XYZ file of C-alpha atoms in Angstrom:
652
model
C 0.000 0.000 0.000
C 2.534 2.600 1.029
C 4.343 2.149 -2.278
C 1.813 2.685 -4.382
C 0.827 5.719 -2.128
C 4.225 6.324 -3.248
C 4.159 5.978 -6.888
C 1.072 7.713 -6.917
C 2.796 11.330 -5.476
C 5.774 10.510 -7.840
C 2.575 10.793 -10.365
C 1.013 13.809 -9.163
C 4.451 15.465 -10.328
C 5.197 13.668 -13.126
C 7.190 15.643 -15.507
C 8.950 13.905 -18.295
C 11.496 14.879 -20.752
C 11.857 15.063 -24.488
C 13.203 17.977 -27.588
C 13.026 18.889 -30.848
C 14.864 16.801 -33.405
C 15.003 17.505 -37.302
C 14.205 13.150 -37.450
C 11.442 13.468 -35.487
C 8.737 11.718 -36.747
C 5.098 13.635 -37.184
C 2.701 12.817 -34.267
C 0.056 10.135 -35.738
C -2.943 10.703 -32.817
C -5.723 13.796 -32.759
C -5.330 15.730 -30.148
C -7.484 16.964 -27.546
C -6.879 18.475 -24.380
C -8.185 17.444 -21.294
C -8.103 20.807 -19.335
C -9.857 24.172 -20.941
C -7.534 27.094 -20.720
C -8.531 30.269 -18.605
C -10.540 32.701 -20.115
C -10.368 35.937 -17.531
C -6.785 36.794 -18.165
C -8.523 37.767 -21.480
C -11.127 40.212 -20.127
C -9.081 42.419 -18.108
C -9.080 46.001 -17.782
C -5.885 48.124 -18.250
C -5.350 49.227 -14.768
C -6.317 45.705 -13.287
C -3.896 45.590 -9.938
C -3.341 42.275 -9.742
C -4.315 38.679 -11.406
C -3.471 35.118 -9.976
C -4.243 31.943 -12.319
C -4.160 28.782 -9.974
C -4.111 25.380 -12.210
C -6.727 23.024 -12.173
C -5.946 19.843 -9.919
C -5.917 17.955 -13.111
C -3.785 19.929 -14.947
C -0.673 17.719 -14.461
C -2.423 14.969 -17.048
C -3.593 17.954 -19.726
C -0.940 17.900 -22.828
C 0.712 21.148 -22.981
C 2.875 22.486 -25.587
C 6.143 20.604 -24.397
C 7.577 17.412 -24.982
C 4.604 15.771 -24.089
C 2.210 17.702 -26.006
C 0.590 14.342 -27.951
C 1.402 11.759 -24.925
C -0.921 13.395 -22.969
C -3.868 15.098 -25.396
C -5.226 11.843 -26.992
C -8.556 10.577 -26.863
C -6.735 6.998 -25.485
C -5.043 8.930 -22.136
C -8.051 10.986 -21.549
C -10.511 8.334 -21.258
C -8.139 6.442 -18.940
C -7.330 9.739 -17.115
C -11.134 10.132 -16.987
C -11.948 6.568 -15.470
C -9.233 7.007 -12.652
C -10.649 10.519 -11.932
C -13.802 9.002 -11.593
C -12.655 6.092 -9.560
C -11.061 8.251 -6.910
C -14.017 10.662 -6.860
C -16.015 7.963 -5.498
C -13.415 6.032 -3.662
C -12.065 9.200 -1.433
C -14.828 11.667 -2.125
C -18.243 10.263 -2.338
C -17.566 7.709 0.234
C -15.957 10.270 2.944
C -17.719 11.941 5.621
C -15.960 15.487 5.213
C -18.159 18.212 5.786
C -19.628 20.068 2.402
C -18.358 17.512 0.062
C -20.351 19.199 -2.985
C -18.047 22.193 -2.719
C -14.800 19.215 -3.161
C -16.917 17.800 -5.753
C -17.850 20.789 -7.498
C -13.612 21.223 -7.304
C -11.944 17.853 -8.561
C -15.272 16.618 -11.073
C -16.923 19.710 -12.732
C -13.952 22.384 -13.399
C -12.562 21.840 -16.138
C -10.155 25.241 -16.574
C -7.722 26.484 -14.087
C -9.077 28.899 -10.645
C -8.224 32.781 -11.915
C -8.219 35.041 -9.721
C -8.383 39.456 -10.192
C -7.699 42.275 -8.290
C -9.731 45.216 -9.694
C -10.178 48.689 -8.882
C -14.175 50.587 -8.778
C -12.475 53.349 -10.142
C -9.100 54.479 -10.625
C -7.149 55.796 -7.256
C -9.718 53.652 -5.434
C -8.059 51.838 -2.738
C -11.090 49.455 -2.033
C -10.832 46.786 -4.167
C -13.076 44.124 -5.821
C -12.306 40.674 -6.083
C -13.195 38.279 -9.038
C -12.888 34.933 -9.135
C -13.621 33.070 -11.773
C -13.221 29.459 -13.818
C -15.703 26.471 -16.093
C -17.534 24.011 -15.261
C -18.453 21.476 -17.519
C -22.667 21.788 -16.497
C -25.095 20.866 -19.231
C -27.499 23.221 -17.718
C -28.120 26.016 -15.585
C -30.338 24.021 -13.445
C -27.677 21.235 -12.904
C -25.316 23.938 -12.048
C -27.941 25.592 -9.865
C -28.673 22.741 -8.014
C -25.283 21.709 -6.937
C -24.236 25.112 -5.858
C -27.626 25.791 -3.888
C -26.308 22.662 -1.771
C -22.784 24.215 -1.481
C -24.218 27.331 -0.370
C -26.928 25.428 2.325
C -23.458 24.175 3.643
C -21.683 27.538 4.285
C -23.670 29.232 7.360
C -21.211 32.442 6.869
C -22.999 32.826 3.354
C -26.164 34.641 3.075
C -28.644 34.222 -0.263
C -29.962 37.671 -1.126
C -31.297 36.984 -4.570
C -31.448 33.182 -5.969
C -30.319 32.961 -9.873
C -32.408 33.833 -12.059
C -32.518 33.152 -16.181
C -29.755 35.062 -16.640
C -28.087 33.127 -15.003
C -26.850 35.659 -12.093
C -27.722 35.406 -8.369
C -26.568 37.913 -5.277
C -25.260 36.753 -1.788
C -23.393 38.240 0.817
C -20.733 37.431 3.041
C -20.159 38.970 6.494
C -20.871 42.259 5.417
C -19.475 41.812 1.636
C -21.837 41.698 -1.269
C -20.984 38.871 -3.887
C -22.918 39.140 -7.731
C -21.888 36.268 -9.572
C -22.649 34.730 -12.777
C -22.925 31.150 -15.161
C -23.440 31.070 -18.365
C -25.238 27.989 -19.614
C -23.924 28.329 -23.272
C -19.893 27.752 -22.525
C -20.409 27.062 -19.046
C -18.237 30.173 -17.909
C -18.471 31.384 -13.799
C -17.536 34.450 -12.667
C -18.442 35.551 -9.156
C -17.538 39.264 -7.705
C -16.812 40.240 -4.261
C -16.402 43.564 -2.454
C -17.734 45.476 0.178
C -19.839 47.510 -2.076
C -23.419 47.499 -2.620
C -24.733 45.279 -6.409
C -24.987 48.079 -8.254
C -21.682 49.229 -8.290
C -20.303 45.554 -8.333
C -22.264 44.985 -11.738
C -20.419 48.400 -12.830
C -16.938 47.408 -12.519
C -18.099 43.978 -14.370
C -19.003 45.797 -17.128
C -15.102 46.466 -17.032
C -14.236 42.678 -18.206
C -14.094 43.110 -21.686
C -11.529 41.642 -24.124
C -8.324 43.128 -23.589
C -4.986 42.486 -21.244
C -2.723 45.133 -19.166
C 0.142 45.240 -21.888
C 2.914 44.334 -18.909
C 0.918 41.262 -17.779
C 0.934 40.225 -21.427
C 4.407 40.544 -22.379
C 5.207 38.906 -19.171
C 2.955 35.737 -19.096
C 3.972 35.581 -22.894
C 7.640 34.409 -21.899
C 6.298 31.958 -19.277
C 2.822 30.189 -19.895
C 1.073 30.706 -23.468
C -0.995 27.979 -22.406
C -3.382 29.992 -19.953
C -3.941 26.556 -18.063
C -0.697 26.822 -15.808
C 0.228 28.855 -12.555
C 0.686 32.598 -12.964
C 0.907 35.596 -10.719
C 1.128 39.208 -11.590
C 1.119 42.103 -9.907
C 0.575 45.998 -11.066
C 3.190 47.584 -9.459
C 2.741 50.902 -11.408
C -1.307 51.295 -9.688
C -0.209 49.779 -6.775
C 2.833 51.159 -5.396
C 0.702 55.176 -5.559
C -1.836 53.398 -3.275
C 0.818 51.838 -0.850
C 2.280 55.105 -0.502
C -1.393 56.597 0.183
C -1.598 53.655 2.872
C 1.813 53.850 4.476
C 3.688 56.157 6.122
C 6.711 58.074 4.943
C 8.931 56.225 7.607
C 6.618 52.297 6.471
C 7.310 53.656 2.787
C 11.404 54.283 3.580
C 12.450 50.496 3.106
C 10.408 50.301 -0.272
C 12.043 53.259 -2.052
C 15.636 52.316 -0.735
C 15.027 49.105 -3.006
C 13.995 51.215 -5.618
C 10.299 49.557 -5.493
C 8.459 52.845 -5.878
C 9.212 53.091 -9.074
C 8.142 48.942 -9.804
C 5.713 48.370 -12.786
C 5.173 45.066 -12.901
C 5.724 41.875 -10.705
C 5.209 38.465 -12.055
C 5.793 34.713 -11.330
C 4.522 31.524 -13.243
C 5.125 28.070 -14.050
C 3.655 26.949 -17.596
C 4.552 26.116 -21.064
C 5.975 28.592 -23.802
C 8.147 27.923 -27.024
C 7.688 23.899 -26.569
C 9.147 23.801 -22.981
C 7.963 24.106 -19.550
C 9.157 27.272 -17.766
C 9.593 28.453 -14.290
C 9.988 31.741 -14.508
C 9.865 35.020 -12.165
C 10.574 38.316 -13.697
C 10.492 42.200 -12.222
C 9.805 45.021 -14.836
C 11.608 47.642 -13.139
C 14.254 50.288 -14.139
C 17.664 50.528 -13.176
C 17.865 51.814 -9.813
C 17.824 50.266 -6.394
C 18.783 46.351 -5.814
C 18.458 46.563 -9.458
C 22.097 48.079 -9.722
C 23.684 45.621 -7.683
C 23.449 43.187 -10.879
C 24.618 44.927 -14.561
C 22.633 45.297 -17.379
C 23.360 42.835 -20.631
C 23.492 42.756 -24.073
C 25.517 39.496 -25.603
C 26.853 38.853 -28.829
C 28.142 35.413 -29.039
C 29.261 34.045 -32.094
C 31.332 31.206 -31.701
C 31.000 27.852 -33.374
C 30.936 24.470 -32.755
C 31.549 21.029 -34.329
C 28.256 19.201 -34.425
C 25.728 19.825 -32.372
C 27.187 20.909 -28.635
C 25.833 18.818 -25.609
C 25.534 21.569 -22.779
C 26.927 24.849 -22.269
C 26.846 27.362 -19.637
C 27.806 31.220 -20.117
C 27.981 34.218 -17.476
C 28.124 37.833 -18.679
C 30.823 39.464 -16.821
C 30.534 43.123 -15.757
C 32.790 45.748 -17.384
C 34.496 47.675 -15.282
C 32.542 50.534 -14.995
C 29.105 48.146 -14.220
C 31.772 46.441 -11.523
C 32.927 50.068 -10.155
C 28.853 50.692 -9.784
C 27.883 47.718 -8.141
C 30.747 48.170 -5.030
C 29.604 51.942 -4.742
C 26.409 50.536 -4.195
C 27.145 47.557 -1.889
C 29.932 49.910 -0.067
C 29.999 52.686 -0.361
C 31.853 53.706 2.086
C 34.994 51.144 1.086
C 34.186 51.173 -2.534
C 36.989 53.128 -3.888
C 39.802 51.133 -1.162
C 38.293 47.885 -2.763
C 38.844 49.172 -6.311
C 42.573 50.145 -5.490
C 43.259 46.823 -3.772
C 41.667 45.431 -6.876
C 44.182 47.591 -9.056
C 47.191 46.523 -6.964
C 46.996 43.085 -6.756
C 46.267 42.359 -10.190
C 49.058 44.816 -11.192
C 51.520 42.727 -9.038
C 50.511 39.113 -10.280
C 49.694 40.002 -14.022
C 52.232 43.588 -14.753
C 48.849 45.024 -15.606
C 46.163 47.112 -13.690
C 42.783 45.602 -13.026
C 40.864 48.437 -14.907
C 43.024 47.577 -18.056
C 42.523 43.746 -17.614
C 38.654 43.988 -17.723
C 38.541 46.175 -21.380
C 40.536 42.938 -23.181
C 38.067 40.356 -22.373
C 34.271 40.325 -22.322
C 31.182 40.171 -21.554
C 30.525 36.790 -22.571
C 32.334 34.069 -20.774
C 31.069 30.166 -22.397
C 31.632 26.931 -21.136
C 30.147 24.150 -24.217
C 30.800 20.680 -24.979
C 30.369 19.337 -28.399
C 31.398 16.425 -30.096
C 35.344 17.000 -29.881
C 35.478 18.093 -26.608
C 35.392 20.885 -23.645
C 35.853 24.516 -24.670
C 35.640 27.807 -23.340
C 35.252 31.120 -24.843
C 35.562 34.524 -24.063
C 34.793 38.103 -26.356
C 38.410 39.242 -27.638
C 37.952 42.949 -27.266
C 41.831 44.244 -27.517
C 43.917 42.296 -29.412
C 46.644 44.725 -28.489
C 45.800 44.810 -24.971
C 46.022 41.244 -24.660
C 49.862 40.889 -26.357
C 50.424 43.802 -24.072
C 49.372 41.529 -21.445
C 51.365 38.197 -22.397
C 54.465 40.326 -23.141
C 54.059 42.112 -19.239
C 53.921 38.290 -18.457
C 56.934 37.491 -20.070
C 59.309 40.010 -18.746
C 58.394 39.146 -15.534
C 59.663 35.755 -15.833
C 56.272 34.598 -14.583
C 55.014 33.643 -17.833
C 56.054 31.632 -21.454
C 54.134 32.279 -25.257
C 54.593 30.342 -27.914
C 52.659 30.116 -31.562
C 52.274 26.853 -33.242
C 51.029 26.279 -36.796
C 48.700 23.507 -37.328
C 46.984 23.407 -40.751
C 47.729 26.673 -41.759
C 46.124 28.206 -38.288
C 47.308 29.373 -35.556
C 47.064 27.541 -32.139
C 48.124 30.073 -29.195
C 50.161 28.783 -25.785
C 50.587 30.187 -23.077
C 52.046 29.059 -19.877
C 52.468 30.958 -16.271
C 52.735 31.193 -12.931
C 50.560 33.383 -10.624
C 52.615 32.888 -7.647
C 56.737 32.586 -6.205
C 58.823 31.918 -3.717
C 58.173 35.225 -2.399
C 54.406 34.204 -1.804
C 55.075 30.802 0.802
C 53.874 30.645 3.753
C 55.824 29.745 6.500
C 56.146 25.994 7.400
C 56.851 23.826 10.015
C 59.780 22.125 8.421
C 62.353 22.121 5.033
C 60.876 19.374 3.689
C 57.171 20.984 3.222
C 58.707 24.173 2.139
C 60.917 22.209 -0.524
C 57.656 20.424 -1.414
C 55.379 23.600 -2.013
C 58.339 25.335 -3.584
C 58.195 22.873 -6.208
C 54.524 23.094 -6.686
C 54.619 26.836 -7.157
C 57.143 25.809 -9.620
C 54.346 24.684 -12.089
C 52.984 26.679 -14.764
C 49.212 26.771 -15.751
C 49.055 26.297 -19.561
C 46.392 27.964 -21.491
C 45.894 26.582 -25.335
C 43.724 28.696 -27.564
C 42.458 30.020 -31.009
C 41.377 33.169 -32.611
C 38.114 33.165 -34.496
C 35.373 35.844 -35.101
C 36.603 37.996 -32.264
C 36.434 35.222 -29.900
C 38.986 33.437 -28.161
C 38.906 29.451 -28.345
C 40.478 27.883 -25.098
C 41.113 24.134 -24.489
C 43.491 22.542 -21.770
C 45.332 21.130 -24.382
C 46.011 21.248 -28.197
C 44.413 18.459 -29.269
C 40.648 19.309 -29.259
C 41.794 22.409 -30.904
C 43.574 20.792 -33.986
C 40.399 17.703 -34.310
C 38.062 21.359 -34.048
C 40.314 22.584 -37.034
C 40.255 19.184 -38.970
C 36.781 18.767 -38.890
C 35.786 22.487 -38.849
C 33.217 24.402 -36.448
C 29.876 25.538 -38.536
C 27.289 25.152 -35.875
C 26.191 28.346 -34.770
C 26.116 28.356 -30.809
C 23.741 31.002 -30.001
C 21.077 29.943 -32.770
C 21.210 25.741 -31.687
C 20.573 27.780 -27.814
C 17.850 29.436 -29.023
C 16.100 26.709 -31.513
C 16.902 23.721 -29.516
C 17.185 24.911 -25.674
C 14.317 27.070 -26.108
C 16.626 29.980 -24.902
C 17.064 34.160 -26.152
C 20.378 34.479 -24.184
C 21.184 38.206 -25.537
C 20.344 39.425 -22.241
C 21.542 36.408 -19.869
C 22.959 37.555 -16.807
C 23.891 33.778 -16.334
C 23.109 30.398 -18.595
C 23.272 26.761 -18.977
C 21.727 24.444 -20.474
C 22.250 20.943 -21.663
C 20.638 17.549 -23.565
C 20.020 14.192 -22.285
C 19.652 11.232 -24.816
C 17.065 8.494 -25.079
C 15.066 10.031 -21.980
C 11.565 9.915 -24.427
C 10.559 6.700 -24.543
C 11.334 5.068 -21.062
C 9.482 8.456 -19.610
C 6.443 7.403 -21.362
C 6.337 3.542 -20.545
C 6.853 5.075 -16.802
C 4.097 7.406 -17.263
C 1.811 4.827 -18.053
C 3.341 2.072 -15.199
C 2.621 4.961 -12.852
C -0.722 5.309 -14.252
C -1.392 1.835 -13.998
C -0.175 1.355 -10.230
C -2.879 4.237 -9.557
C -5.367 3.423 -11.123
C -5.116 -0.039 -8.964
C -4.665 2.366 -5.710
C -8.381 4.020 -6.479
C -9.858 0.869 -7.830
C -9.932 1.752 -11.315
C -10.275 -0.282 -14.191
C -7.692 0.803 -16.558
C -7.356 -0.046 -20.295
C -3.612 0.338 -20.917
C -3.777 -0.530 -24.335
C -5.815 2.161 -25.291
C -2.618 4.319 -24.788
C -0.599 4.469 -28.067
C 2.963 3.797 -28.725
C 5.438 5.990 -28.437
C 6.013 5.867 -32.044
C 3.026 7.349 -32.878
C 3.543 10.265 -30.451
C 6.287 12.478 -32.109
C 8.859 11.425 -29.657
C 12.292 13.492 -30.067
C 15.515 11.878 -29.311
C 17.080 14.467 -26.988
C 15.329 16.444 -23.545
C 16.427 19.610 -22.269
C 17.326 21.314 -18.842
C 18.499 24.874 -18.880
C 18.949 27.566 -16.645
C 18.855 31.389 -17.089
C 19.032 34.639 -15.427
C 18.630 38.188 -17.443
C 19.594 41.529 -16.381
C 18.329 44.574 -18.448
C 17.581 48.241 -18.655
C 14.071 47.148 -17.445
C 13.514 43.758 -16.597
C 15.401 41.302 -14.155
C 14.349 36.975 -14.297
C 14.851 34.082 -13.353
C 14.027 31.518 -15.597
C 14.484 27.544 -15.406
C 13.223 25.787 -18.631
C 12.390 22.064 -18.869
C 10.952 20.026 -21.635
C 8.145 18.536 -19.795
C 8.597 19.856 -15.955
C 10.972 19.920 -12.745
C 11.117 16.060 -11.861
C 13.119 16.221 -15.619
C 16.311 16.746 -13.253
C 15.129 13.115 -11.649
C 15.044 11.460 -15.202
C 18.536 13.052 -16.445
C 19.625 11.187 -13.722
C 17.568 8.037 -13.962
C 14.579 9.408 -11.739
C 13.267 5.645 -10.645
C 17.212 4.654 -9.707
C 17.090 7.982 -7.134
C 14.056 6.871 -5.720
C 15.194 3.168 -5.370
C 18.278 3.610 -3.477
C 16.352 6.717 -1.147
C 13.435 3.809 -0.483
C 16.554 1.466 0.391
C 18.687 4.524 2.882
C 15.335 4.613 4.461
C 14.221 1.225 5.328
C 18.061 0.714 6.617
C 18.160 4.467 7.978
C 14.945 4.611 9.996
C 14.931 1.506 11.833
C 18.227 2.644 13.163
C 17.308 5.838 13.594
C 14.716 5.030 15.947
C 16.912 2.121 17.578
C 19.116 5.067 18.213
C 16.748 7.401 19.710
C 14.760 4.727 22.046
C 18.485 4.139 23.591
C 19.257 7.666 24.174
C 16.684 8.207 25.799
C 16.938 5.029 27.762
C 20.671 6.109 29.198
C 19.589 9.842 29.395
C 17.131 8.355 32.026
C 20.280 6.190 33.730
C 22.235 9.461 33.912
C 19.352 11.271 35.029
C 19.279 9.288 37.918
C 22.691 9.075 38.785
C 22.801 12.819 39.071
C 19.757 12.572 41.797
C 21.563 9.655 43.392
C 24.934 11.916 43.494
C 22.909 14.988 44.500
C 20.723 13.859 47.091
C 21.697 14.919 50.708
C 22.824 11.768 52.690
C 23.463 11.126 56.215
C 26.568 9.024 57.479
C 27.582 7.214 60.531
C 29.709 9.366 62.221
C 32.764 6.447 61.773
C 32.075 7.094 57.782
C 34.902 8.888 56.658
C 34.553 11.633 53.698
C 36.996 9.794 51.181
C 33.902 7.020 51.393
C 32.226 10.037 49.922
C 34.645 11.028 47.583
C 35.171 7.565 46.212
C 31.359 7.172 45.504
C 31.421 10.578 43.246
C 34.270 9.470 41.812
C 32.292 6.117 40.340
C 29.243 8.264 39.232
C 31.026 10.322 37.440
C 32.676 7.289 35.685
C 29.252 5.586 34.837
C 28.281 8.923 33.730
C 31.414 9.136 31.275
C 31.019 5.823 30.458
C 27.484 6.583 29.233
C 28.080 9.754 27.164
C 30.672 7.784 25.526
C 29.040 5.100 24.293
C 25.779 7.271 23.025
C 28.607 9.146 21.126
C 29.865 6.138 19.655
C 26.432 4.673 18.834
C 25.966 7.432 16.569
């Protein structure tokens, strides 16, 4: 029982991984989704302050536009998905004795579109708000609908029925002193309930607000993380809302908020969806420049380095130039920023013969890390090709450093070897020996092995990659296969990896369906499992991606994490059901002992518990007792004592 309790959370997360491939072949099943998409976010006023779009428990099973867009939108899954649905409905539902069941009913059985949620205002500088809520059910009638949620509403004793719903569908209520005006439309099965402590009239004027349209900011934002309208998303209006915090607070509440720069916030927003054929996780601020904004730099890459075949993984950071680095102390210290910047200047003038302000215009912004199918490279952005032999040469003459050029197939392979550190720089030792031994390590030279192509530099550890990179030649562009296959725009990444994962498609499917299998036995389902089809038929791609991302701009800072079909992708990189094995096996051998451990602690805490009481309590002698008798006895409780706290410390 408890492992298919097991499986069956493992399920409720589910989220597995395949990618675009040119050989992919065309998906050979109609799809249809299980779960509608919202339709609020599309009715929104301009100055809405704030939406929320919670996804439908079922959502998890509803093909999305990922890798498992056509595993999980047939008519085959959905009627299985629909019989184990049903099966738990009655199983944990129906058969429970929870109180207002309809309202759990009405939940898990008749929505069929995510829970959205909006924050509007009655009119503009109105600090009052009202609340919508708002999702589908899948009623054939208003009197089916009305009858479920009259029983609902017989349930909630808080809830008062003012006005019972009429043809139009629309009934009144209220709620400790809040008026609610909600509505259901028989014809697409569309609710919409409003809430605010206002009287009906004015709450059937602001709903004359929801109209098709979407606050621009909300749009561009959700467009980047859920296109879907079925996952999570969160926004926020910070450009309404911040005037009406600063109405509500005082100047000394509001302090904290403009030191971060927050007054002058326009947008907030956080969501986890589908967009561009991956899954996202995403949060982004629309802010400008100032505040904790400037402790990060603004970006703008231009990578265009090359790569043999398709690359496996890469990961890049943007580093700061040195006037985005000089800004970023001032603002962390300000008081030590410019004796930081001199150290800076000082040491790196000592160890390299050139200053630290000069060393950050050679290279830059873009540092890459990529692995394609010759090897491990790095790149960097050759800015000053001058500056840089200015650089080897200082490197040279201080005996710290060697550069040699080597011609292989007409190119030009760079090396360069040195030493960041002398005698001069030891520590002092103990002995001879381990300042003989360290002198020779500081004796080594770091080697550096590179190329020069379009205005990049080409590093390796050694040649070799480098000369099988010139045999076979470099004509994959790095930044498009990023954005095409990763699902990535990296032209403002603060910070970036991503990589592939072979053959993860297939086995994630015949899980899937193992999983769905074991739970459909847990809820006493009857499950068909050959009405799923193969994964042939299901446009299976060869590769899945994981990637990682963080952008920095003149206006917008996020976070991003991208998957192909969700977060438990970084369990099947790994072999997902090989994790969980050996954690089931650590925890049938851990907890046993665990709790061995714990029932003797507290066993010989009790012994030396006692002993103390023993040892403390006041005690009357024969007078022909002599105090070393009492000394002696101390002496042996304090040795049992010892002898206890030892052995719990070697038990653990």
């Amino acid at each position: 029982m408890f492992k298919k309790i097991l499986m069956l959370v493992i399920l409720s997360g589910m989220i597995l991984s395949c990618s675009n491939d040119s050989d992919t072949p065309k998906a050979q099943v109609t799809k249809k989704q299980l779960i509608k998409s919202g339709w609020l976010q599309n009715t929104l006023p301009a100055n809405a302050l704030a939406y929320a779009r919670l996804p439908n428990p079922w959502f998890i099973f509803s093909g999305q536009d990922n890798g498992f867009e056509y595993a999980q939108s047939n008519a085959g899954h959905n009627q299985q998905i629909q019989a184990i649905r049903d099966a738990f409905l009655s199983r944990f539902v129906d058969a429970s004795h929870i109180p207002n069941k309809e309202a759990l009913n009405l939940l898990l059985k008749h929505t069929n579109a995510p829970i959205e949620l909006a924050v509007l205002q009655e009119r503009p500088g109105q600090i009052m708000p009202v609340l919508v809520l708002a999702t589908q059910f899948d009623y054939s009638s208003q009197a089916e609908f009305s009858e479920q949620f009259q029983q609902i509403l017989n349930g909630l004793p808080m809830i008062q029925e003012l006005s019972a719903i009429n043809q139009a569908g629309e009934g009144e209520l209220s709620i400790q002193g809040g008026s609610v005006h909600y509505r259901f439309d028989e014809s697409n099965g569309h609710f919409r309930l409003m809430f605010g402590m206002f009287d009906m009239s004015t709450l059937k004027a602001v709903a004359e607000q929801l109209k098709p349209g979407q606050p621009d900011s909300m749009q561009e934002l959700q467009e980047r993380v859920d296109t879907s309208g079925q996952g999570l998303f969160a926004w926020v209006n910070g450009k309404d809302l911040m005037p009406m915090a600063e109405m509500m607070l005082s100047p000394y509440e509001m302090q904290p908020f403009k030191e971060m720069g927050l007054e002058q916030l326009n947008a907030l927003a956080l969501g986890y969806g589908t967009a561009s054929n991956k899954s996202r996780l995403r949060l982004a601020m629309d802010m400008p420049y100032v505040g904790v904004r400037q402790f990060l730099p603004k970006v703008e890459n231009k990578i265009s380095v090359k790569t043999v075949g398709e690359p496996s993984a890469f990961g890049m950071v943007s580093i700061p130039s040195y006037a985005q680095l000089e800004q970023i102390i001032t603002r962390a210290e300000e008081a030590n920023a410019q004796e930081i910047l001199a150290e800076l200047e000082a040491e790196t003038t000592q160890v390299l013969g050139i200053g630290f302000k000069d060393l950050m215009s050679i290279f830059g912004p873009e540092l890459t890390v990529y692995k394609d199918t010759v090897g491990t490279f790095s790149s960097v952005r050759l800015n000053d090709k001058a500056g840089l032999q200015s650089l080897i040469k200082k490197l040279k003459d201080s005996g710290h450093g060697d550069y040699q050029i080597r011609k292989y197939n007409g190119q030009e392979i760079h090396h360069l070897s040195f030493q960041l550190a002398n005698d001069d720089n030891l520590p002092e030792l103990p002995n001879a020996s381990a300042t003989e031994f360290f002198a020779i390590l500081m004796q080594m030279s770091s080697h550096l092995f590179w190329l020069e192509e379009d205005g990049h530099m080409i590093f390796a550890s050694i040649p070799q990659p480098l000369m099988e990179r010139l045999d076979k030649g470099a004509k994959v562009d790095l930044a498009s296969w990023i954005a095409k296959n990763q699902g990535q725009n990296i032209d403002n990444a603060l910070f970036a990896a991503s990589g592939t994962f072979d053959d993860l498609s297939r086995s994630a499917y015949h899980t899937y369906i193992e999983l769905l299998l074991l739970a459909s036995e847990l809820v006493d389902s009857k499950m068909d499992v050959m009405a799923f089809p193969s994964a042939n038929k299901l446009a299976f791609a060869n590769e899945g991606t994981l990637g990682l991302q963080i952008d920095s701009t003149d206006n917008l800072f996020a976070m991003e994490l991208t998957f192909e079909q969700g977060p438990l992708d970084l369990l099947h990189a790994a072999g997902s059901m090989q994790v969980f094995a050996v954690g089931g096996i650590l925890a049938a051998v851990a907890i046993p002992a665990y709790q061995d451990y714990v029932d003797r602690s507290k066993a010989y805490q009790r012994d030396i518990e006692a002993l103390r009481e023993m040892r403390d309590q006041p005690r009357v002698y024969p007078e022909q007792f002599d105090d070393s008798v009492i000394e002696i006895e101390s002496e042996v409780i304090e040795s049992v004592e010892d002898e206890i706290e030892e052995t719990i410390i070697d038990d653990q």
